[in-house]
C-alpha cells in the first residue's frame, strides 16, 4: 500500500506541475496577444511618413488626459464643428474638445433627441471639471447621407456664418467629420442605394464628406496668408475614416452603387474612396478661382468599443469583439487621441511648409504615406471618381443609364 500511495502522490505532483506549467504558458500567451496583434496590425499599415514621424507617443496614445490636452493651449478659444458628434468617436472627440477649452463645440447629428442627450452629458462633465473653460456646447441637426440633405445642412452653416446674435457670424476653426455607417449584409439590406443612386455607406464616407469639404471655405475661418508660427492661426479639417492601413482590395467602381458579394468589400471600398477623394481635393480642387488651402488630417479611429459597429454578421461581431477586447479603446479615449493628433500636427507640422495639405496618421500616432495599391488606384480611378463627385454635386442622380464604371 505504501508503494501504491507513493506512486499516486508522485503522479499527482506530476499532474499538478504540468497543469501549472500549462496555465503559466497560457497566461503568458494571453498577455502577449495584444503585442502580437499590434505587430500584425502595424505590418499591414502604409509606409511611414518621416516628415510627420511618430506625432503622438504610442505609449501615451490612449492615456492622455483632458488636463494634458488643455495644457497644450492649442484648443483654447477655438470653435469646432463635429459632424457625427453625438455618438461614437465623434462624441468622444466633442467631449475632448470641450474639456480642452474650446470656445464653441457644435455637435452635428440626425437625431435631435440623441443630440440633446450628448450635449447634456458634455455640459454635466464640464460642471465637474475645474480645468475646462469651454464657453458653448450646442447641437445642430444635420445629415450628410444624401446630396439634398448635405446641401440643406450647408445652407444652415452658411446662414449662421453671416449672422449671429453674439458676433458677426459663426465660423469654425476646426471641421471634424466622423459620421459613417457600415453597410448591412445583403439579406438584411434590400435597399442599399440612397436617393442619389449611390450605395449608402459610400454616400456618407465619400460623397457627403466631399460636398462638405468642397464648401468648407463658406463656413470656416479664412486660412492665414502670413507665415506666422502661431499654431492657433490654423484652420484645419480632421477626417476620421480608417486611414493609414493597406487594405487587401483595390477600388471597385461598381461598388459605388451596389453591394458586393460580401458587404465587407463595400466597407473597404468606401475607405479607399475616401482617401482618393481627399487626395484629389487637396491637389486639384479650385473654387472661385482660388486653390483649396485648408490643411486636412485623415486618421484611423482604431478599434472602438461602441455599439455602432454591431450587426455586421455573427463572424464579424465575434472578430470585432476579440479585437476590441485586446486592442480596443473607449469612445472617450479615442476622442482624446484624435484631439491630441490635431494639437500635435497644428503645433509641429503646419508651421513648416508641407509637401501636401493632406496628412495621414494611423491609430498608433504614426504618420503614414500613400501605399502602392492606393497610388495605383489614384492613377486609375482618381479622375473618374472626381468627375463623378462633381457631377453629383450639381444635383445629378446616378442611375444605370448615366453611371459608366
XYZ file of N, CA, C and O in Angstrom, residues 9 17 22 87 113 125 128 175-176 193 196 204 256 266 274 288 295 319 391:
76
model
N 0.928 9.679 -5.172
C 1.345 11.027 -4.770
C 2.282 11.635 -5.799
O 2.184 12.812 -6.142
N 2.175 19.796 -11.485
C 3.251 20.596 -12.086
C 2.964 20.892 -13.548
O 3.141 22.020 -14.024
N 1.231 24.517 -17.901
C 0.273 24.835 -18.964
C -0.455 26.140 -18.651
O -0.625 27.003 -19.521
N -22.441 60.588 -31.239
C -22.228 59.185 -30.881
C -20.823 58.753 -31.261
O -20.144 59.400 -32.058
N -33.046 64.166 -30.387
C -33.079 63.629 -29.023
C -31.688 63.160 -28.603
O -31.200 63.505 -27.512
N -20.391 66.971 -17.579
C -18.982 66.658 -17.354
C -18.174 67.928 -17.131
O -17.264 67.962 -16.287
N -18.231 69.438 -13.570
C -17.406 68.783 -12.554
C -15.919 68.884 -12.850
O -15.097 68.319 -12.148
N -13.097 71.688 -38.532
C -14.188 70.840 -39.021
C -13.747 69.395 -38.833
O -12.742 68.977 -39.406
N -14.476 68.660 -38.013
C -14.128 67.273 -37.709
C -15.294 66.391 -38.143
O -16.430 66.599 -37.709
N -29.088 51.464 -51.890
C -28.772 52.752 -52.513
C -29.581 53.875 -51.872
O -30.723 53.688 -51.461
N -29.788 59.302 -54.259
C -28.920 59.778 -55.340
C -28.423 58.644 -56.230
O -27.694 58.876 -57.192
N -22.095 58.549 -47.577
C -21.688 59.351 -46.423
C -20.171 59.529 -46.381
O -19.671 60.650 -46.236
N -19.736 51.483 -56.028
C -20.242 52.813 -55.712
C -21.764 52.805 -55.685
O -22.392 53.561 -54.949
N -17.648 46.519 -49.514
C -18.123 47.901 -49.573
C -17.454 48.772 -48.511
O -17.161 49.942 -48.750
N -12.609 57.232 -49.897
C -12.420 58.418 -49.069
C -11.022 59.003 -49.257
O -10.851 60.218 -49.410
N -13.910 79.404 -56.912
C -13.855 80.860 -57.066
C -12.477 81.312 -57.512
O -12.007 82.389 -57.130
N -5.573 72.760 -44.564
C -4.887 71.517 -44.195
C -5.885 70.447 -43.779
O -6.853 70.727 -43.064
N -15.253 38.507 -34.398
C -13.905 39.005 -34.694
C -13.702 40.391 -34.107
O -12.652 40.690 -33.521
N -20.147 65.778 -60.729
C -21.439 65.581 -61.380
C -22.550 65.459 -60.341
O -23.614 66.080 -60.476
